[in-house]
CSV table of C-alpha atoms and ligand atoms in Angstrom, one decimal:
chain,number,residue,atom,x,y,z
A,170,MET,CA,6.5,-16.9,-52.2
A,171,HIS,CA,8.8,-16.9,-49.2
A,172,LEU,CA,10.8,-13.8,-49.5
A,173,THR,CA,11.1,-13.1,-45.8
A,174,SER,CA,14.5,-14.7,-45.1
A,175,LEU,CA,15.9,-13.4,-48.4
A,176,LEU,CA,14.9,-9.9,-47.6
A,177,ARG,CA,16.2,-10.2,-44.1
A,178,ALA,CA,19.6,-11.2,-45.4
A,179,ALA,CA,19.6,-8.6,-48.2
A,180,THR,CA,18.7,-5.7,-45.9
A,181,ALA,CA,20.9,-6.5,-42.9
A,182,GLY,CA,23.7,-4.5,-44.3
A,183,LEU,CA,21.5,-1.5,-44.9
A,184,LEU,CA,20.3,-1.3,-41.3
A,185,ALA,CA,23.1,0.6,-39.9
A,186,ALA,CA,23.0,3.2,-42.7
A,187,THR,CA,19.2,3.7,-42.5
A,188,ALA,CA,19.3,4.0,-38.7
A,189,LEU,CA,21.8,6.9,-39.1
A,190,THR,CA,19.5,8.6,-41.6
A,191,ALA,CA,16.6,8.5,-39.1
A,192,ALA,CA,18.8,9.8,-36.3
A,193,ALA,CA,20.0,12.6,-38.5
A,194,HIS,CA,16.6,14.2,-38.7
A,195,THR,CA,16.7,17.9,-37.8
A,196,ALA,CA,13.7,20.1,-37.4
A,197,GLU,CA,13.8,22.9,-39.9
A,198,ALA,CA,10.8,24.7,-38.5
A,199,ALA,CA,11.0,28.4,-38.5
A,200,ASP,CA,9.2,28.0,-35.2
A,201,THR,CA,9.4,25.9,-32.1
A,202,LEU,CA,6.9,24.7,-29.5
A,203,GLY,CA,8.3,27.3,-27.0
A,204,SER,CA,8.3,30.2,-29.3
A,205,ALA,CA,4.8,29.4,-30.7
A,206,ALA,CA,3.4,29.0,-27.2
A,207,ALA,CA,5.0,32.3,-26.2
A,208,GLY,CA,3.2,33.9,-29.0
A,209,LYS,CA,0.0,32.9,-27.3
A,210,GLY,CA,1.3,34.1,-23.9
A,211,ARG,CA,2.0,30.6,-22.6
A,212,TYR,CA,4.9,28.3,-21.7
A,213,PHE,CA,5.5,25.0,-23.3
A,214,GLY,CA,7.4,22.6,-21.0
A,215,ALA,CA,8.7,19.1,-20.7
A,216,ALA,CA,9.4,16.7,-17.8
A,217,VAL,CA,13.2,16.5,-17.6
A,218,SER,CA,15.5,13.8,-16.1
A,219,ALA,CA,18.9,14.9,-14.9
A,220,SER,CA,20.3,11.6,-16.0
A,221,HIS,CA,19.7,12.4,-19.7
A,222,LEU,CA,21.1,15.9,-19.8
A,223,GLY,CA,24.4,14.6,-20.9
A,224,GLU,CA,22.9,13.1,-24.1
A,225,SER,CA,23.5,15.7,-26.7
A,226,ALA,CA,20.3,15.0,-28.8
A,227,TYR,CA,18.2,15.1,-25.6
A,228,ALA,CA,19.6,18.4,-24.4
A,229,ALA,CA,19.5,19.9,-27.9
A,230,THR,CA,15.8,19.0,-28.4
A,231,LEU,CA,15.0,20.2,-24.9
A,232,ASP,CA,16.8,23.5,-25.3
A,233,ARG,CA,15.5,24.1,-28.8
A,234,GLU,CA,11.8,23.4,-28.2
A,235,PHE,CA,10.9,24.0,-24.6
A,236,THR,CA,10.5,27.1,-22.4
A,237,SER,CA,9.7,25.3,-19.1
A,238,ALA,CA,11.1,22.2,-17.3
A,239,THR,CA,9.6,20.0,-14.6
A,240,PRO,CA,12.1,17.6,-12.9
A,241,GLU,CA,10.5,14.3,-13.6
A,242,ASN,CA,11.6,12.6,-10.3
A,243,GLU,CA,14.4,14.7,-8.8
A,244,MET,CA,12.3,16.9,-6.5
A,245,LYS,CA,10.1,14.2,-5.0
A,246,TRP,CA,10.4,13.5,-1.3
A,247,ASP,CA,12.4,10.3,-1.7
A,248,ALA,CA,14.9,12.2,-3.8
A,249,THR,CA,15.2,15.3,-1.7
A,250,GLU,CA,14.8,14.0,1.9
A,251,PRO,CA,15.5,10.3,1.8
A,252,ALA,CA,16.3,10.3,5.5
A,253,ARG,CA,14.8,12.7,8.0
A,254,ASP,CA,16.5,16.1,7.9
A,255,SER,CA,19.0,14.9,5.4
A,256,PHE,CA,18.3,16.9,2.3
A,257,THR,CA,20.0,16.2,-1.1
A,258,PHE,CA,19.4,18.5,-4.0
A,259,THR,CA,22.2,17.4,-6.4
A,260,SER,CA,20.0,15.9,-9.1
A,261,ALA,CA,17.2,18.5,-8.8
A,262,ASP,CA,19.9,21.2,-9.0
A,263,GLN,CA,21.2,19.8,-12.2
A,264,VAL,CA,17.8,20.1,-13.8
A,265,VAL,CA,17.1,23.6,-12.4
A,266,ASP,CA,20.6,24.9,-13.3
A,267,HIS,CA,20.3,23.6,-16.9
A,268,ALA,CA,16.8,25.0,-17.3
A,269,ARG,CA,17.6,28.4,-15.8
A,270,GLY,CA,20.7,28.5,-17.9
A,271,GLN,CA,18.6,28.2,-21.0
A,272,GLY,CA,16.1,30.8,-19.8
A,273,MET,CA,13.4,28.3,-19.0
A,274,SER,CA,11.0,28.6,-16.1
A,275,VAL,CA,10.8,25.6,-13.7
A,276,ARG,CA,7.8,23.8,-12.3
A,277,GLY,CA,8.4,22.3,-8.9
A,278,HIS,CA,7.1,18.8,-8.6
A,279,THR,CA,6.1,17.8,-5.9
A,280,LEU,CA,6.1,18.5,-2.2
A,281,VAL,CA,3.4,16.3,-0.6
A,282,TRP,CA,2.5,13.1,-2.3
A,283,HIS,CA,1.7,9.5,-1.1
A,284,SER,CA,4.0,8.0,-3.7
A,285,GLN,CA,7.8,8.1,-4.0
A,286,LEU,CA,7.6,8.8,-0.3
A,287,PRO,CA,10.3,7.4,1.9
A,288,SER,CA,9.1,4.9,4.5
A,289,TRP,CA,10.3,6.9,7.5
A,290,VAL,CA,7.6,9.5,6.8
A,291,GLY,CA,4.8,6.8,7.0
A,292,SER,CA,6.0,5.6,10.4
A,293,LEU,CA,5.8,9.0,12.2
A,294,ALA,CA,2.9,9.7,14.6
A,295,ALA,CA,0.6,12.5,13.8
A,296,ALA,CA,2.3,15.4,15.6
A,297,ASP,CA,5.7,14.5,14.3
A,298,LEU,CA,4.3,13.9,10.8
A,299,ARG,CA,2.9,17.4,10.8
A,300,THR,CA,6.3,18.8,11.8
A,301,ALA,CA,8.1,16.7,9.2
A,302,MET,CA,5.6,17.7,6.4
A,303,ASN,CA,5.9,21.4,7.1
A,304,ASN,CA,9.7,21.2,7.5
A,305,HIS,CA,10.0,19.3,4.1
A,306,ILE,CA,7.9,22.0,2.3
A,307,THR,CA,9.9,24.8,3.9
A,308,GLN,CA,13.3,23.3,3.3
A,309,VAL,CA,12.8,22.4,-0.3
A,310,MET,CA,11.0,25.6,-1.2
A,311,THR,CA,13.6,27.7,0.5
A,312,HIS,CA,16.4,25.9,-1.4
A,313,TYR,CA,14.7,26.9,-4.6
A,314,LYS,CA,13.2,30.2,-3.5
A,315,GLY,CA,12.8,32.6,-6.4
A,316,GLU,CA,13.6,29.9,-9.0
A,317,ILE,CA,10.3,28.1,-9.3
A,318,HIS,CA,7.4,29.4,-11.3
A,319,SER,CA,4.8,27.1,-9.9
A,320,TRP,CA,4.9,24.4,-7.3
A,321,ASP,CA,2.7,21.2,-7.2
A,322,VAL,CA,2.3,21.6,-3.4
A,323,VAL,CA,0.0,18.6,-3.0
A,324,ASN,CA,-0.3,15.8,-5.6
A,325,GLU,CA,-3.0,13.2,-6.1
A,326,ALA,CA,-4.8,13.5,-2.8
A,327,PHE,CA,-8.2,12.3,-4.1
A,328,GLN,CA,-9.4,8.8,-4.8
A,329,ASP,CA,-10.3,7.5,-8.2
A,330,GLY,CA,-13.8,6.3,-8.9
A,331,GLY,CA,-17.2,7.6,-7.8
A,332,SER,CA,-16.7,8.3,-4.1
A,333,GLY,CA,-15.1,11.8,-4.4
A,334,ALA,CA,-13.2,10.8,-1.2
A,335,ARG,CA,-9.7,11.7,-0.2
A,336,ARG,CA,-7.1,9.0,-1.0
A,337,SER,CA,-5.6,7.1,1.9
A,338,SER,CA,-2.0,8.2,2.7
A,339,PRO,CA,0.0,8.8,5.8
A,340,PHE,CA,-0.9,12.5,5.6
A,341,GLN,CA,-4.7,11.9,5.1
A,342,ASP,CA,-4.9,9.0,7.6
A,343,LYS,CA,-3.1,10.8,10.4
A,344,LEU,CA,-3.7,14.5,9.8
A,345,GLY,CA,-7.1,14.4,8.2
A,346,ASP,CA,-8.5,16.6,5.3
A,347,GLY,CA,-6.8,19.6,6.8
A,348,PHE,CA,-3.3,18.5,5.7
A,349,ILE,CA,-3.9,20.0,2.3
A,350,GLU,CA,-4.7,23.4,3.6
A,351,GLU,CA,-1.8,23.3,6.0
A,352,ALA,CA,0.6,22.4,3.2
A,353,PHE,CA,-0.6,25.3,1.1
A,354,ARG,CA,-0.3,27.8,4.0
A,355,THR,CA,3.2,26.6,4.8
A,356,ALA,CA,4.2,26.8,1.1
A,357,ARG,CA,3.0,30.4,0.8
A,358,ALA,CA,5.2,31.4,3.7
A,359,ALA,CA,8.2,29.6,2.3
A,360,ASP,CA,8.2,31.2,-1.2
A,361,PRO,CA,5.5,33.9,-1.6
A,362,ALA,CA,6.5,34.5,-5.3
A,363,ALA,CA,5.8,30.9,-6.4
A,364,LYS,CA,2.3,30.0,-7.7
A,365,LEU,CA,0.9,27.2,-5.6
A,366,CYS,CA,-0.9,24.4,-7.4
A,367,TYR,CA,-3.0,21.3,-6.6
A,368,ASN,CA,-2.2,18.6,-9.2
A,369,ASP,CA,-4.0,15.4,-10.0
A,370,TYR,CA,-5.0,12.9,-12.8
A,371,ASN,CA,-8.4,11.6,-13.9
A,372,THR,CA,-9.7,15.1,-13.1
A,373,ASP,CA,-9.5,16.1,-16.8
A,374,GLY,CA,-13.2,16.0,-17.4
A,375,ALA,CA,-16.2,16.5,-15.0
A,376,ASN,CA,-16.5,13.4,-12.8
A,377,ALA,CA,-16.8,12.5,-9.1
A,378,LYS,CA,-13.0,13.0,-8.6
A,379,SER,CA,-12.8,16.4,-10.3
A,380,ASN,CA,-16.0,17.5,-8.7
A,381,ALA,CA,-14.4,16.8,-5.3
A,382,VAL,CA,-11.2,18.8,-6.2
A,383,TYR,CA,-13.5,21.5,-7.5
A,384,ALA,CA,-15.3,21.7,-4.2
A,385,MET,CA,-12.0,21.9,-2.3
A,386,VAL,CA,-10.6,24.7,-4.5
A,387,LYS,CA,-13.9,26.6,-4.2
A,388,ASP,CA,-13.7,26.3,-0.5
A,389,PHE,CA,-10.1,27.4,-0.4
A,390,LYS,CA,-10.9,30.5,-2.5
A,391,ALA,CA,-13.9,31.3,-0.2
A,392,ARG,CA,-11.8,31.0,2.9
A,393,GLY,CA,-8.6,32.6,1.7
A,394,VAL,CA,-6.5,29.5,1.7
A,395,PRO,CA,-3.6,30.3,-0.6
A,396,ILE,CA,-4.0,28.4,-3.9
A,397,ASP,CA,-3.1,29.9,-7.3
A,398,CYS,CA,-3.4,27.0,-9.8
A,399,VAL,CA,-4.8,23.6,-10.5
A,400,GLY,CA,-2.7,21.1,-12.5
A,401,PHE,CA,-4.3,18.6,-14.8
A,402,GLN,CA,-1.9,15.8,-15.5
A,403,SER,CA,-3.6,14.7,-18.7
A,404,HIS,CA,-2.2,11.2,-19.1
A,405,PHE,CA,-4.3,9.8,-21.9
A,406,ASN,CA,-4.6,6.5,-23.8
A,407,SER,CA,-7.4,4.5,-25.5
A,408,ALA,CA,-8.9,3.5,-22.1
A,409,SER,CA,-8.7,7.1,-20.9
A,410,PRO,CA,-9.0,9.4,-23.9
A,411,VAL,CA,-9.2,13.2,-23.9
A,412,PRO,CA,-12.7,13.8,-22.4
A,413,SER,CA,-15.1,15.7,-24.6
A,414,ASP,CA,-15.6,18.2,-21.8
A,415,TYR,CA,-11.9,18.8,-21.3
A,416,GLN,CA,-12.1,22.5,-22.2
A,417,ALA,CA,-15.3,23.1,-20.2
A,418,ASN,CA,-13.7,21.4,-17.2
A,419,LEU,CA,-10.6,23.6,-17.4
A,420,GLN,CA,-12.9,26.6,-17.8
A,421,ARG,CA,-15.0,25.8,-14.7
A,422,PHE,CA,-11.8,25.6,-12.5
A,423,ALA,CA,-10.5,28.9,-14.1
A,424,ASP,CA,-13.8,30.5,-13.2
A,425,LEU,CA,-13.1,29.8,-9.5
A,426,GLY,CA,-10.2,32.3,-9.8
A,427,VAL,CA,-7.2,30.0,-10.3
A,428,ASP,CA,-4.9,29.5,-13.2
A,429,VAL,CA,-5.0,26.1,-14.8
A,430,GLN,CA,-2.0,24.3,-16.2
A,431,ILE,CA,-1.7,21.1,-18.2
A,432,THR,CA,1.1,19.5,-16.2
A,433,GLU,CA,2.0,16.0,-17.4
A,434,LEU,CA,0.5,15.6,-20.9
A,435,ASP,CA,1.1,12.4,-22.8
A,436,ILE,CA,-1.2,10.6,-25.2
A,437,GLU,CA,-0.5,7.0,-26.1
A,438,GLY,CA,-0.9,6.2,-29.8
A,439,SER,CA,0.6,7.1,-33.1
A,440,GLY,CA,0.0,8.9,-36.4
A,441,THR,CA,-3.1,10.9,-37.1
A,442,ALA,CA,-5.1,9.8,-34.1
A,443,GLN,CA,-2.4,10.8,-31.7
A,444,ALA,CA,-1.8,14.1,-33.5
A,445,THR,CA,-5.5,15.0,-33.5
A,446,ALA,CA,-5.8,14.3,-29.8
A,447,TYR,CA,-2.7,16.5,-29.0
A,448,GLY,CA,-4.1,19.3,-31.2
A,449,ASN,CA,-7.4,19.1,-29.3
A,450,VAL,CA,-5.7,19.4,-25.9
A,451,VAL,CA,-3.7,22.4,-27.1
A,452,GLY,CA,-6.8,24.0,-28.6
A,453,ALA,CA,-8.6,23.6,-25.3
A,454,CYS,CA,-5.8,25.3,-23.3
A,455,LEU,CA,-5.7,28.2,-25.8
A,456,ALA,CA,-9.5,28.6,-25.5
A,457,VAL,CA,-9.2,29.1,-21.7
A,458,SER,CA,-7.5,32.4,-21.0
A,459,ARG,CA,-6.3,31.3,-17.5
A,460,CYS,CA,-4.7,28.1,-19.0
A,461,THR,CA,-1.2,29.5,-18.7
A,462,GLY,CA,0.9,26.6,-20.0
A,463,ILE,CA,1.4,23.0,-21.1
A,464,THR,CA,4.0,20.5,-20.0
A,465,VAL,CA,4.5,17.2,-21.8
A,466,TRP,CA,5.7,14.3,-19.6
A,467,GLY,CA,9.1,13.8,-21.3
A,468,VAL,CA,11.1,14.9,-24.3
A,469,THR,CA,11.3,11.7,-26.2
A,470,ASP,CA,9.3,8.4,-26.4
A,471,LYS,CA,12.6,6.7,-25.7
A,472,TYR,CA,12.6,7.8,-22.0
A,473,SER,CA,8.8,8.1,-21.4
A,474,TRP,CA,7.5,6.4,-18.3
A,475,ARG,CA,5.1,4.8,-20.7
A,476,SER,CA,7.5,4.4,-23.6
A,477,GLY,CA,5.6,1.3,-25.0
A,478,GLY,CA,2.7,3.7,-25.7
A,479,THR,CA,5.0,6.1,-27.7
A,480,PRO,CA,3.0,9.0,-26.0
A,481,LEU,CA,5.2,12.0,-26.7
A,482,LEU,CA,6.0,14.5,-29.4
A,483,PHE,CA,9.5,13.2,-30.4
A,484,ASP,CA,10.2,9.6,-31.3
A,485,ALA,CA,13.1,7.6,-29.9
A,486,ASN,CA,15.4,9.2,-32.5
A,487,TYR,CA,14.3,12.7,-31.6
A,488,ALA,CA,12.4,13.0,-34.9
A,489,ALA,CA,9.3,15.2,-34.6
A,490,LYS,CA,6.2,13.1,-34.9
A,491,PRO,CA,2.8,14.1,-36.5
A,492,ALA,CA,1.7,15.0,-33.0
A,493,TYR,CA,4.5,17.6,-32.9
A,494,ASP,CA,3.2,19.2,-36.1
A,495,ALA,CA,-0.3,19.2,-34.7
A,496,VAL,CA,0.8,20.9,-31.5
A,497,LEU,CA,2.8,23.5,-33.4
A,498,THR,CA,-0.1,24.1,-35.8
A,499,ALA,CA,-2.6,24.5,-32.9
A,500,LEU,CA,-0.2,27.0,-31.3
A,501,GLY,CA,-0.1,29.0,-34.5
A,502,GLY,CA,3.4,28.0,-35.4
A,503,SER,CA,4.7,27.7,-38.9
A,504,GLY,CA,5.9,24.1,-39.0
A,505,GLY,CA,2.8,22.0,-39.1
A,506,GLY,CA,0.5,23.2,-41.8
A,507,GLY,CA,-0.4,26.9,-41.4
A,508,GLY,CA,3.0,27.9,-42.6
A,509,GLY,CA,3.9,27.7,-46.3
A,510,GLY,CA,7.4,26.1,-46.3
A,511,GLY,CA,10.2,25.7,-43.9
A,512,GLY,CA,8.2,23.2,-41.9
A,513,THR,CA,9.2,20.1,-40.1
A,514,ALA,CA,9.4,16.8,-42.0
A,515,ALA,CA,6.5,14.6,-41.1
A,516,CYS,CA,4.4,11.8,-42.5
A,517,THR,CA,1.4,9.7,-41.6
A,518,ALA,CA,0.9,5.9,-42.2
A,519,THR,CA,-2.6,4.4,-42.7
A,520,TYR,CA,-3.4,0.7,-43.1
A,521,ALA,CA,-6.0,-1.0,-45.3
A,522,THR,CA,-6.5,-4.7,-46.0
A,523,SER,CA,-6.4,-4.9,-49.8
A,524,ALA,CA,-7.3,-8.6,-50.2
A,525,GLN,CA,-8.4,-11.5,-48.0
A,526,TRP,CA,-8.7,-15.2,-48.3
A,527,ASN,CA,-9.2,-18.2,-46.0
A,528,ASP,CA,-5.8,-18.3,-44.4
A,529,GLY,CA,-4.2,-15.1,-45.5
A,530,TYR,CA,-4.5,-11.5,-46.5
A,531,ASN,CA,-2.7,-8.6,-48.2
A,532,GLY,CA,-2.1,-5.5,-46.2
A,533,GLN,CA,-1.4,-2.1,-47.8
A,534,VAL,CA,0.0,0.9,-46.0
A,535,THR,CA,-0.2,4.4,-47.4
A,536,ILE,CA,2.5,6.9,-46.4
A,537,THR,CA,1.6,10.5,-46.8
A,538,ALA,CA,4.1,13.4,-46.4
A,539,GLY,CA,3.0,16.3,-44.2
A,540,THR,CA,3.0,19.9,-45.3
A,541,THR,CA,6.8,19.8,-46.1
A,542,ALA,CA,8.6,17.6,-48.7
A,543,ILE,CA,10.4,14.7,-47.1
A,544,SER,CA,13.4,12.7,-48.2
A,545,THR,CA,12.7,9.5,-46.4
A,546,TRP,CA,10.3,7.9,-44.0
A,547,THR,CA,10.0,5.0,-41.5
A,548,THR,CA,7.1,3.2,-39.9
A,549,THR,CA,6.4,-0.2,-38.2
A,550,VAL,CA,3.9,-2.9,-38.8
A,551,THR,CA,3.2,-5.2,-35.9
A,552,LEU,CA,1.6,-8.6,-36.5
A,553,THR,CA,-0.2,-10.7,-33.9
A,554,SER,CA,1.6,-14.1,-33.4
A,555,PRO,CA,1.3,-16.7,-35.0
A,556,GLN,CA,0.7,-14.6,-38.1
A,557,LYS,CA,3.7,-14.4,-40.4
A,558,VAL,CA,4.6,-12.1,-43.3
A,559,THR,CA,5.3,-14.3,-46.4
A,560,ALA,CA,6.0,-11.6,-48.9
A,561,THR,CA,6.6,-7.8,-49.1
A,562,TRP,CA,6.8,-5.3,-52.0
A,563,ASN,CA,7.7,-1.7,-52.6
A,564,SER,CA,9.7,-1.3,-49.3
A,565,THR,CA,12.7,-2.4,-47.3
A,566,PRO,CA,11.6,-4.2,-44.2
A,567,THR,CA,13.7,-5.4,-41.2
A,568,TRP,CA,12.4,-7.5,-38.4
A,569,ASP,CA,12.8,-7.5,-34.6
A,570,THR,CA,13.9,-10.7,-32.8
A,571,THR,CA,10.3,-11.8,-32.3
A,572,GLY,CA,9.6,-11.7,-36.0
A,573,ASN,CA,6.4,-9.9,-35.3
A,574,VAL,CA,7.5,-6.3,-35.7
A,575,MET,CA,8.5,-5.2,-39.2
A,576,THR,CA,10.3,-1.8,-39.5
A,577,VAL,CA,9.7,-0.5,-42.9
A,578,ARG,CA,11.6,2.0,-44.9
A,579,PRO,CA,11.5,2.9,-48.6
A,580,SER,CA,13.1,0.4,-51.0
A,581,TRP,CA,15.0,3.0,-52.9
A,582,ASN,CA,14.0,6.7,-53.0
A,583,GLY,CA,11.8,7.8,-50.1
A,584,SER,CA,11.3,11.4,-51.4
A,585,LEU,CA,7.8,12.6,-51.3
A,586,ALA,CA,6.5,16.1,-52.1
A,587,ALA,CA,4.4,17.9,-49.5
A,588,GLY,CA,1.1,16.0,-49.1
A,589,ALA,CA,2.1,13.3,-51.6
A,590,SER,CA,1.6,9.6,-50.9
A,591,THR,CA,3.2,6.2,-51.6
A,592,THR,CA,2.2,2.7,-50.7
A,593,PHE,CA,3.9,-0.5,-49.7
A,594,GLY,CA,2.3,-3.9,-49.2
A,595,PHE,CA,2.8,-7.3,-47.7
A,596,THR,CA,1.2,-10.8,-47.6
A,597,VAL,CA,0.4,-12.4,-44.3
A,598,ALA,CA,-0.3,-16.0,-43.4
A,599,LYS,CA,-3.0,-15.9,-40.8
A,600,ASN,CA,-2.0,-19.3,-39.1
A,601,GLY,CA,-5.3,-19.2,-37.4
A,602,SER,CA,-5.3,-15.5,-36.2
A,603,ALA,CA,-7.7,-13.0,-37.8
A,604,ALA,CA,-6.0,-10.0,-36.1
A,605,VAL,CA,-5.5,-6.8,-38.1
A,606,PRO,CA,-1.9,-5.6,-38.1
A,607,ALA,CA,-1.0,-2.4,-36.1
A,608,VAL,CA,0.8,0.3,-38.0
A,609,GLY,CA,3.1,2.5,-35.8
A,610,ALA,CA,3.9,6.2,-36.1
A,611,CYS,CA,5.4,7.4,-39.3
A,612,THR,CA,8.6,9.5,-39.0
A,613,ALA,CA,10.2,11.4,-41.7
A,614,SER,CA,13.3,13.5,-42.4
B,1810,XIL,C1,6.4,9.2,-12.8
B,1810,XIL,C2,7.8,9.3,-13.5
B,1810,XIL,O1,7.6,9.7,-14.8
B,1810,XIL,C3,8.5,8.0,-13.4
B,1810,XIL,O2,9.8,8.1,-13.9
B,1810,XIL,C4,8.5,7.4,-12.0
B,1810,XIL,O3,9.0,6.1,-12.0
B,1810,XIL,C5,7.1,7.4,-11.4
B,1810,XIL,O4,6.5,8.7,-11.5
B,1810,XIL,N1,1.9,11.3,-11.8
B,1810,XIL,C6,2.9,12.2,-11.4
B,1810,XIL,C7,4.3,12.0,-11.8
B,1810,XIL,O5,2.6,13.2,-10.7
B,1810,XIL,O6,5.2,12.3,-10.8
B,1810,XIL,C8,4.5,10.6,-12.2
B,1810,XIL,O7,5.9,10.5,-12.7
B,1810,XIL,C9,3.5,10.1,-13.2
B,1810,XIL,C10,2.1,10.2,-12.6
């Protein structure tokens, strides 16, 4: 059977209509991430880009779900002081004004970092660099004085790997280890009400890097260097999964007498695996009383800095993903499973090979509704070239231009009761490749 081109032609006309259906998803949860987190005494934030605030679905999702905002790039040195003593706050102000107008708190990110650092900073000699660093901290913090809940004063100052050493940067190389302490002292003077954080990645479990940060924080606390919080970026994927000692690591820092915050959470993946990982991260924060809030690194997969890894809670159409339900459930909200009705439409997609022969196989995907009835669903199946789908049943597929990615929707009625399942199937010609197809996230409305 060669139904592929027939189906492509037959479904082309439906594409526009089904895309609209997906975009029209609205969360009907009686609860939101922000309100559920507030019920646990915590904020739930997102990284926000000024450039997307004009997109109504972006702003609506942000405003509905989140109680904290972190400007994703707008407060970095290259954005705020691109030339020496020439400060520009236009984009950062847009994010802060929007967030404050919605009653959100704002995380300031970030004052001293080796990256997104204009080249003029790196060419200064030591004494001048010290002046420029302290001036930058003072000017930016003064502009936002009273508006910022927590500042990432220093970002990513330690090396990856087993050395536990400081990372090379203009600040480290010219000012030595003491630049971090100096930055925190300057920051405290500039805005005494802001919590001052050290922020880093690959510090999420106990390892040489986090041990080095731990030793620094311990030393700061012992000597009275002003530090209030440690940020754990928490960028996870299959190569860097949520560590099994994540909670224990948060706790050991908290035990030093600082707050801990999850500052840039994103977890690449889809479906149940991604949802489970998200739920675990939220559970770890809730189990640590000084874990005061969680920020995910973006509102929608569409604009994620790792959008190929679909690492966030809302898909490109702003539909809540299974990960969203898992987070809401972990926060004690009513949308994801604890609730009893009124929840957010959600589904999962799982793959199984139902038959195999020399040069082909049949794949079967099971779609299961979440804890709320759904009226339709969408998922993707990605083949490894040169495999080709030669037949499909019980679904309405469309293909991307490569012919490898099949977006699948119900063939007729996509309604499923809460927890109910349906299946669709397809035949694949292996063409020499034994790869197993990858099934993407399931989204429902
Ligand atoms: C990223 C932004 O998301 C991107 O838009 C930008 O191009 C690069 O920086 N650690 C951090 C964040 O502290 O500032 C980074 O944000 C992601 C890694």
